[in-house]
PDB file of C-alpha atoms in Angstrom:
ATOM      1  CA  MET V   1       3.349 -21.169  12.424  1.00 52.00           C
ATOM      2  CA  SER V   2       6.595 -19.202  12.299  1.00 56.00           C
ATOM      3  CA  HIS V   3       6.867 -15.455  11.808  1.00 55.00           C
ATOM      4  CA  ARG V   4       8.548 -16.152   8.476  1.00 56.00           C
ATOM      5  CA  VAL V   5       5.678 -18.261   7.142  1.00 54.00           C
ATOM      6  CA  MET V   6       3.183 -15.632   8.285  1.00 58.00           C
ATOM      7  CA  MET V   7       5.274 -12.951   6.601  1.00 56.00           C
ATOM      8  CA  ILE V   8       5.330 -14.937   3.370  1.00 52.00           C
ATOM      9  CA  LYS V   9       1.555 -15.189   3.459  1.00 55.00           C
ATOM     10  CA  LEU V  10       1.212 -11.480   4.115  1.00 56.00           C
ATOM     11  CA  SER V  11       3.524 -10.712   1.202  1.00 54.00           C
ATOM     12  CA  LEU V  12       1.504 -12.935  -1.082  1.00 49.00           C
ATOM     13  CA  ALA V  13      -1.754 -11.387   0.058  1.00 54.00           C
ATOM     14  CA  LEU V  14      -0.336  -7.974  -0.766  1.00 55.00           C
ATOM     15  CA  ALA V  15       0.549  -9.236  -4.217  1.00 48.00           C
ATOM     16  CA  VAL V  16      -3.052 -10.256  -4.852  1.00 46.00           C
ATOM     17  CA  ILE V  17      -4.276  -6.822  -3.816  1.00 47.00           C
ATOM     18  CA  ALA V  18      -1.641  -4.908  -5.764  1.00 46.00           C
ATOM     19  CA  THR V  19      -3.153  -5.511  -9.194  1.00 42.00           C
ATOM     20  CA  ALA V  20      -3.582  -1.820  -9.765  1.00 40.00           C
ATOM     21  CA  SER V  21      -3.581  -0.072 -13.095  1.00 40.00           C
ATOM     22  CA  GLY V  22      -1.553   3.107 -13.139  1.00 45.00           C
ATOM     23  CA  CYS V  23      -1.635   5.958 -15.638  1.00 74.00           C
ATOM     24  CA  MET V  24       1.251   4.350 -17.455  1.00 54.00           C
ATOM     25  CA  ILE V  25       1.769   0.627 -16.864  1.00 41.00           C
ATOM     26  CA  GLN V  26       3.863  -1.438 -19.245  1.00 39.00           C
ATOM     27  CA  ASP V  27       3.709   1.422 -21.757  1.00 46.00           C
ATOM     28  CA  THR V  28      -0.087   1.345 -21.765  1.00 54.00           C
ATOM     29  CA  ASN V  29      -2.265   4.291 -20.793  1.00 62.00           C
ATOM     30  CA  SER V  30      -4.752   2.734 -18.393  1.00 69.00           C
ATOM     31  CA  GLY V  31      -5.833   5.621 -16.168  1.00 87.00           C
ATOM     32  CA  VAL V  32      -6.062   9.376 -15.758  1.00 90.00           C
ATOM     33  CA  CYS V  33      -4.469  11.788 -13.337  1.00 92.00           C
ATOM     34  CA  SER V  34      -7.284  13.437 -11.402  1.00 91.00           C
ATOM     35  CA  HIS V  35      -6.941  16.723  -9.521  1.00 88.00           C
ATOM     36  CA  LYS V  36     -10.498  16.810  -8.211  1.00 90.00           C
ATOM     37  CA  TYR V  37      -9.672  15.057  -4.921  1.00 89.00           C
ATOM     38  CA  LEU V  38      -6.607  17.158  -4.152  1.00 83.00           C
ATOM     39  CA  THR V  39      -6.536  19.403  -1.093  1.00 74.00           C
ATOM     40  CA  THR V  40      -3.531  21.646  -0.469  1.00 72.00           C
ATOM     41  CA  SER V  41      -2.470  24.147   2.148  1.00 69.00           C
ATOM     42  CA  GLN V  42      -3.224  26.923  -0.358  1.00 75.00           C
ATOM     43  CA  ALA V  43      -6.824  25.818  -0.876  1.00 75.00           C
ATOM     44  CA  THR V  44      -9.722  27.810   0.555  1.00 83.00           C
ATOM     45  CA  LEU V  45     -12.077  26.243   3.069  1.00 85.00           C
ATOM     46  CA  GLU V  46     -14.732  25.984   0.351  1.00 88.00           C
ATOM     47  CA  GLN V  47     -12.320  24.182  -1.989  1.00 85.00           C
ATOM     48  CA  ILE V  48     -11.260  21.793   0.748  1.00 85.00           C
ATOM     49  CA  GLU V  49     -14.852  20.964   1.620  1.00 89.00           C
ATOM     50  CA  ALA V  50     -15.753  20.458  -2.049  1.00 90.00           C
ATOM     51  CA  ALA V  51     -12.802  18.111  -2.597  1.00 89.00           C
ATOM     52  CA  LYS V  52     -13.657  16.207   0.573  1.00 90.00           C
ATOM     53  CA  GLU V  53     -17.221  15.685  -0.606  1.00 93.00           C
ATOM     54  CA  ARG V  54     -15.904  14.278  -3.881  1.00 93.00           C
ATOM     55  CA  TRP V  55     -13.465  11.793  -2.380  1.00 93.00           C
ATOM     56  CA  GLU V  56     -15.895  10.748   0.341  1.00 93.00           C
ATOM     57  CA  SER V  57     -18.383   9.964  -2.420  1.00 95.00           C
ATOM     58  CA  ASP V  58     -16.044   8.366  -4.966  1.00 96.00           C
ATOM     59  CA  LEU V  59     -13.336   6.913  -2.714  1.00 96.00           C
ATOM     60  CA  PRO V  60     -14.816   6.375   0.762  1.00 96.00           C
ATOM     61  CA  PHE V  61     -12.039   3.938   1.710  1.00 97.00           C
ATOM     62  CA  CYS V  62      -8.910   5.293   0.029  1.00 96.00           C
ATOM     63  CA  GLY V  63      -9.810   8.977  -0.247  1.00 94.00           C
ATOM     64  CA  LYS V  64      -8.364   9.984   3.117  1.00 93.00           C
ATOM     65  CA  TYR V  65      -4.990   8.513   2.149  1.00 93.00           C
ATOM     66  CA  ILE V  66      -4.674  10.021  -1.334  1.00 92.00           C
ATOM     67  CA  ASN V  67      -6.268  13.462  -1.066  1.00 88.00           C
ATOM     68  CA  SER V  68      -2.892  15.177  -0.593  1.00 87.00           C
ATOM     69  CA  TYR V  69      -1.667  14.327  -4.090  1.00 91.00           C
ATOM     70  CA  THR V  70      -2.963  13.892  -7.639  1.00 91.00           C
ATOM     71  CA  PRO V  71      -3.802  10.182  -7.952  1.00 93.00           C
ATOM     72  CA  CYS V  72      -3.975   7.957 -10.989  1.00 92.00           C
ATOM     73  CA  VAL V  73      -7.538   6.639 -11.221  1.00 92.00           C
ATOM     74  CA  PRO V  74      -9.706   4.839 -13.799  1.00 90.00           C
ATOM     75  CA  GLU V  75     -11.374   7.129 -16.317  1.00 88.00           C
ATOM     76  CA  ASP V  76     -14.914   6.011 -15.489  1.00 90.00           C
ATOM     77  CA  LEU V  77     -16.439   7.161 -12.200  1.00 93.00           C
ATOM     78  CA  ASN V  78     -18.157   3.838 -11.605  1.00 93.00           C
ATOM     79  CA  ALA V  79     -14.821   2.103 -12.125  1.00 92.00           C
ATOM     80  CA  ILE V  80     -13.206   4.393  -9.529  1.00 93.00           C
ATOM     81  CA  ARG V  81     -15.866   3.520  -6.988  1.00 95.00           C
ATOM     82  CA  GLU V  82     -15.713  -0.175  -7.783  1.00 94.00           C
ATOM     83  CA  LYS V  83     -11.941  -0.218  -7.461  1.00 92.00           C
ATOM     84  CA  ASP V  84     -12.124   1.551  -4.101  1.00 95.00           C
ATOM     85  CA  ARG V  85     -14.671  -1.009  -2.880  1.00 95.00           C
ATOM     86  CA  TRP V  86     -12.472  -3.840  -4.116  1.00 94.00           C
ATOM     87  CA  VAL V  87      -9.390  -2.485  -2.331  1.00 93.00           C
ATOM     88  CA  GLN V  88     -11.420  -2.105   0.872  1.00 94.00           C
ATOM     89  CA  LEU V  89     -12.743  -5.656   0.598  1.00 93.00           C
ATOM     90  CA  GLN V  90      -9.324  -7.187  -0.018  1.00 90.00           C
ATOM     91  CA  ALA V  91      -7.538  -5.111   2.615  1.00 91.00           C
ATOM     92  CA  THR V  92     -10.211  -5.811   5.230  1.00 92.00           C
ATOM     93  CA  LYS V  93     -10.180  -9.533   4.458  1.00 90.00           C
ATOM     94  CA  THR V  94      -6.391  -9.680   4.739  1.00 88.00           C
ATOM     95  CA  VAL V  95      -6.359  -7.856   8.079  1.00 90.00           C
ATOM     96  CA  GLU V  96      -9.166 -10.007   9.496  1.00 91.00           C
ATOM     97  CA  GLU V  97      -7.438 -13.239   8.470  1.00 89.00           C
ATOM     98  CA  ARG V  98      -4.160 -12.017   9.915  1.00 88.00           C
ATOM     99  CA  ILE V  99      -5.834 -11.077  13.221  1.00 91.00           C
ATOM    100  CA  GLU V 100      -7.497 -14.477  13.474  1.00 91.00           C
ATOM    101  CA  LYS V 101      -4.147 -16.235  12.980  1.00 88.00           C
ATOM    102  CA  GLU V 102      -2.505 -14.037  15.602  1.00 88.00           C
ATOM    103  CA  ARG V 103      -5.234 -14.706  18.150  1.00 89.00           C
ATOM    104  CA  LEU V 104      -4.773 -18.438  17.676  1.00 90.00           C
ATOM    105  CA  LEU V 105      -0.980 -18.208  18.011  1.00 86.00           C
ATOM    106  CA  GLY V 106      -0.971 -16.074  21.140  1.00 86.00           C
ATOM    107  CA  LYS V 107       0.155 -12.678  22.371  1.00 84.00           C
ATOM    108  CA  LYS V 108       3.792 -12.870  21.290  1.00 83.00           C
ATOM    109  CA  HIS V 109       2.625 -13.098  17.674  1.00 83.00           C
ATOM    110  CA  TYR V 110       0.367 -10.031  17.814  1.00 88.00           C
ATOM    111  CA  ARG V 111       1.050  -7.557  15.020  1.00 87.00           C
ATOM    112  CA  TYR V 112      -2.328  -6.467  13.649  1.00 87.00           C
ATOM    113  CA  TYR V 113      -4.491  -7.585  16.570  1.00 88.00           C
ATOM    114  CA  ARG V 114      -5.567  -4.578  18.668  1.00 88.00           C
ATOM    115  CA  ASN V 115      -3.122  -2.389  16.729  1.00 91.00           C
ATOM    116  CA  LYS V 116      -5.129   0.272  14.892  1.00 93.00           C
ATOM    117  CA  ASP V 117      -1.971   2.068  13.754  1.00 94.00           C
ATOM    118  CA  CYS V 118      -0.754  -1.112  12.074  1.00 92.00           C
ATOM    119  CA  GLN V 119      -4.102  -1.721  10.399  1.00 93.00           C
ATOM    120  CA  ASP V 120      -4.219   1.885   9.228  1.00 94.00           C
ATOM    121  CA  SER V 121      -0.697   1.751   7.797  1.00 93.00           C
ATOM    122  CA  PHE V 122      -1.613  -1.435   5.912  1.00 91.00           C
ATOM    123  CA  ASN V 123      -4.752   0.174   4.490  1.00 94.00           C
ATOM    124  CA  ALA V 124      -2.757   3.238   3.443  1.00 94.00           C
ATOM    125  CA  TYR V 125      -0.190   1.027   1.740  1.00 92.00           C
ATOM    126  CA  MET V 126      -2.923  -0.735  -0.207  1.00 91.00           C
ATOM    127  CA  CYS V 127      -4.441   2.541  -1.343  1.00 93.00           C
ATOM    128  CA  TRP V 128      -1.076   3.974  -2.382  1.00 93.00           C
ATOM    129  CA  LEU V 129      -0.432   0.808  -4.390  1.00 90.00           C
ATOM    130  CA  ASN V 130      -3.732   1.020  -6.206  1.00 90.00           C
ATOM    131  CA  PHE V 131      -4.023   4.792  -6.606  1.00 92.00           C
ATOM    132  CA  PRO V 132      -0.412   5.926  -7.157  1.00 91.00           C
ATOM    133  CA  ARG V 133       0.662   9.532  -7.325  1.00 93.00           C
ATOM    134  CA  CYS V 134       1.003  11.213 -10.716  1.00 92.00           C
ATOM    135  CA  ASP V 135       3.964  13.365 -11.645  1.00 89.00           C
ATOM    136  CA  GLU V 136       3.992  16.449 -13.851  1.00 87.00           C
ATOM    137  CA  PHE V 137       4.251  14.218 -16.934  1.00 86.00           C
ATOM    138  CA  GLN V 138       1.004  12.429 -16.073  1.00 86.00           C
ATOM    139  CA  GLU V 139       2.786   9.201 -15.211  1.00 86.00           C
ATOM    140  CA  SER V 140       2.360   7.215 -12.014  1.00 88.00           C
ATOM    141  CA  LEU V 141       5.175   7.192  -9.480  1.00 91.00           C
ATOM    142  CA  PRO V 142       6.622   4.140  -7.669  1.00 90.00           C
ATOM    143  CA  LEU V 143       6.061   3.619  -3.970  1.00 91.00           C
ATOM    144  CA  CYS V 144       8.306   5.407  -1.506  1.00 93.00           C
ATOM    145  CA  GLN V 145      10.682   3.161   0.412  1.00 92.00           C
ATOM    146  CA  SER V 146       9.592   4.920   3.602  1.00 91.00           C
ATOM    147  CA  ALA V 147       5.986   3.767   3.079  1.00 92.00           C
ATOM    148  CA  CYS V 148       7.136   0.154   3.136  1.00 90.00           C
ATOM    149  CA  GLU V 149       9.502   0.643   6.067  1.00 92.00           C
ATOM    150  CA  ASN V 150       6.871   2.412   8.120  1.00 92.00           C
ATOM    151  CA  MET V 151       4.305  -0.350   7.603  1.00 90.00           C
ATOM    152  CA  PHE V 152       6.753  -2.998   8.826  1.00 89.00           C
ATOM    153  CA  ARG V 153       7.881  -0.818  11.728  1.00 92.00           C
ATOM    154  CA  VAL V 154       4.406   0.167  12.924  1.00 93.00           C
ATOM    155  CA  CYS V 155       3.280  -3.448  12.758  1.00 90.00           C
ATOM    156  CA  GLY V 156       6.231  -4.559  14.878  1.00 89.00           C
ATOM    157  CA  PHE V 157       7.960  -6.883  12.426  1.00 85.00           C
ATOM    158  CA  GLU V 158      11.566  -7.759  13.136  1.00 85.00           C
ATOM    159  CA  GLN V 159      13.844  -5.866  10.766  1.00 85.00           C
ATOM    160  CA  ASP V 160      15.184  -9.017   9.118  1.00 81.00           C
ATOM    161  CA  LEU V 161      11.636  -9.609   7.818  1.00 79.00           C
ATOM    162  CA  TRP V 162      11.357  -6.211   6.154  1.00 82.00           C
ATOM    163  CA  ARG V 163      11.239  -6.292   2.354  1.00 82.00           C
ATOM    164  CA  CYS V 164      11.780  -2.668   1.475  1.00 85.00           C
ATOM    165  CA  ASP V 165      14.866  -2.801  -0.731  1.00 76.00           C
ATOM    166  CA  GLU V 166      15.017  -0.277  -3.549  1.00 61.00           C
ATOM    167  CA  ASP V 167      15.671  -3.013  -6.088  1.00 59.00           C
ATOM    168  CA  VAL V 168      13.833  -6.256  -6.723  1.00 53.00           C
ATOM    169  CA  ILE V 169      15.774  -9.116  -5.172  1.00 51.00           C
ATOM    170  CA  ASP V 170      16.723 -11.905  -7.575  1.00 52.00           C
ATOM    171  CA  GLY V 171      15.643 -14.696  -5.246  1.00 50.00           C
ATOM    172  CA  ASN V 172      19.115 -16.001  -4.441  1.00 52.00           C
ATOM    173  CA  ASP V 173      19.134 -14.655  -0.917  1.00 50.00           C
ATOM    174  CA  GLU V 174      18.506 -16.512   2.333  1.00 49.00           C
ATOM    175  CA  TRP V 175      14.718 -16.448   1.997  1.00 45.00           C
ATOM    176  CA  ASN V 176      13.997 -16.678  -1.707  1.00 47.00           C
ATOM    177  CA  THR V 177      10.224 -16.928  -1.253  1.00 46.00           C
ATOM    178  CA  ARG V 178      10.420 -13.295  -0.082  1.00 50.00           C
ATOM    179  CA  ALA V 179      12.202 -12.268  -3.268  1.00 54.00           C
ATOM    180  CA  PHE V 180       9.346 -10.109  -4.550  1.00 66.00           C
ATOM    181  CA  PHE V 181       7.327  -7.787  -2.362  1.00 75.00           C
ATOM    182  CA  PRO V 182       4.465  -5.776  -3.924  1.00 80.00           C
ATOM    183  CA  GLY V 183       5.584  -2.211  -4.490  1.00 82.00           C
ATOM    184  CA  GLN V 184       9.167  -3.019  -5.485  1.00 81.00           C
ATOM    185  CA  PRO V 185      11.255  -1.419  -6.775  1.00 82.00           C
ATOM    186  CA  PHE V 186      10.835   1.277  -4.136  1.00 89.00           C
ATOM    187  CA  ARG V 187      12.342   4.721  -4.356  1.00 90.00           C
ATOM    188  CA  LYS V 188      13.899   6.780  -1.597  1.00 89.00           C
ATOM    189  CA  ASN V 189      12.189  10.009  -0.611  1.00 84.00           C
ATOM    190  CA  GLU V 190      13.784  13.283  -1.618  1.00 87.00           C
ATOM    191  CA  PHE V 191      13.357  16.581   0.185  1.00 82.00           C
ATOM    192  CA  GLU V 192      13.894  20.252  -0.472  1.00 83.00           C
ATOM    193  CA  ARG V 193      15.279  22.619   2.137  1.00 81.00           C
ATOM    194  CA  GLY V 194      13.050  22.743   5.161  1.00 76.00           C
ATOM    195  CA  GLY V 195      12.030  19.114   4.760  1.00 75.00           C
ATOM    196  CA  VAL V 196       9.479  19.705   2.001  1.00 76.00           C
ATOM    197  CA  PRO V 197       8.962  16.401   0.119  1.00 77.00           C
ATOM    198  CA  VAL V 198       9.795  16.266  -3.587  1.00 82.00           C
ATOM    199  CA  ALA V 199       7.254  14.325  -5.661  1.00 86.00           C
ATOM    200  CA  VAL V 200       9.468  11.434  -6.744  1.00 90.00           C
ATOM    201  CA  CYS V 201       7.426   8.560  -5.317  1.00 93.00           C
ATOM    202  CA  THR V 202       4.048   7.693  -3.802  1.00 92.00           C
ATOM    203  CA  PRO V 203       2.897   9.301  -1.559  1.00 91.00           C
ATOM    204  CA  SER V 204       5.701  11.911  -1.091  1.00 83.00           C
ATOM    205  CA  ILE V 205       3.696  13.815   1.500  1.00 70.00           C
ATOM    206  CA  ARG V 206       4.943  15.473   4.658  1.00 58.00           C
ATOM    207  CA  GLY V 207       4.602  13.156   7.643  1.00 49.00           C
ATOM    208  CA  SER V 208       3.796  10.009   5.665  1.00 46.00           C
ATOM    209  CA  ALA V 209       6.780   8.161   7.098  1.00 41.00           C
ATOM    210  CA  SER V 210       6.048   9.059  10.704  1.00 35.00           C
ATOM    211  CA  THR V 211       2.270   9.016  11.045  1.00 34.00           C
ATOM    212  CA  LEU V 212       1.226   6.332   8.538  1.00 34.00           C
ATOM    213  CA  VAL V 213       2.861   4.194   7.402  1.00 31.00           C
ATOM    214  CA  THR V 214       5.729   1.332  -8.999  1.00 32.00           C
ATOM    215  CA  SER V 215       6.049  -1.454 -10.091  1.00 31.00           C
ATOM    216  CA  PHE V 216       2.695  -3.246 -10.333  1.00 32.00           C
ATOM    217  CA  VAL V 217       3.720  -6.275 -12.376  1.00 31.00           C
ATOM    218  CA  ILE V 218       2.212  -9.343 -10.683  1.00 34.00           C
ATOM    219  CA  TYR V 219       3.345 -12.773 -11.825  1.00 31.00           C
ATOM    220  CA  ALA V 220       0.785 -15.523 -12.319  1.00 29.00           C
ATOM    221  CA  GLY V 221       2.772 -17.870 -10.082  1.00 34.00           C
ATOM    222  CA  VAL V 222       2.104 -15.627  -7.091  1.00 37.00           C
ATOM    223  CA  LEU V 223      -1.580 -16.549  -7.120  1.00 30.00           C
ATOM    224  CA  SER V 224      -0.730 -20.236  -7.046  1.00 32.00           C
ATOM    225  CA  LEU V 225       1.581 -19.680  -4.080  1.00 37.00           C
ATOM    226  CA  VAL V 226      -1.170 -17.848  -2.216  1.00 32.00           C
ATOM    227  CA  LEU V 227      -3.498 -20.802  -2.583  1.00 31.00           C
ATOM    228  CA  LEU V 228      -0.714 -23.212  -1.653  1.00 33.00           C
ATOM    229  CA  PHE V 229       0.109 -21.466   1.616  1.00 34.00           C
ATOM    230  CA  LEU V 230      -3.548 -20.991   2.523  1.00 31.00           C
ATOM    231  CA  LEU V 231      -4.254 -24.660   2.007  1.00 30.00           C
ATOM    232  CA  GLN V 232      -1.204 -25.809   3.959  1.00 33.00           C
ATOM    233  CA  GLN V 233      -1.865 -23.728   7.076  1.00 36.00           C
TER     234      GLN V 233
END
């Protein structure tokens, strides 16, 4: 199996996972912006510990990736926990399937296998997709372009396989099955003086592009393509 086919399958798997509801999706209020998981540099030790207890309880998988910003989450606590479990299940399944394929193909195809940084960047990407950052207007923000670029870079993908364009590609390029990548259209990070991130995209946190590694419209045809590629390989 070629790197391109494997990349297509990874892209499609991401699309299945990225069925998140944001605080404002397609002009519909479908979530709330919650501050209870937020920990900042100005917080006291007691506040940090209290917030940590909350996200460890409600978001045991995604909490560590989203506790530095105000995330968009479902209104119901049980729904928050269920969504976190679902993201964990889908992300874990995708990584395990990818690792199994890589082991069968051999060392030169290793991307996720024995690469904890790659697996972590993928998990972070999934959590940022499903629990996007809220802005001051209580609307969810698109994914940062750097989050996409970092995931591809950490996982060792050749740069011609990256799909981190700011705009959605129309499908008329060389590899039209890559035309949509979950998270597009991405937005470039913006910074104040001193390198302080401006909250214009998810996650917009200091160090997110170096240590970790929207649009959430998913077309029905993507699911059919997922099944097609899984059955053919």
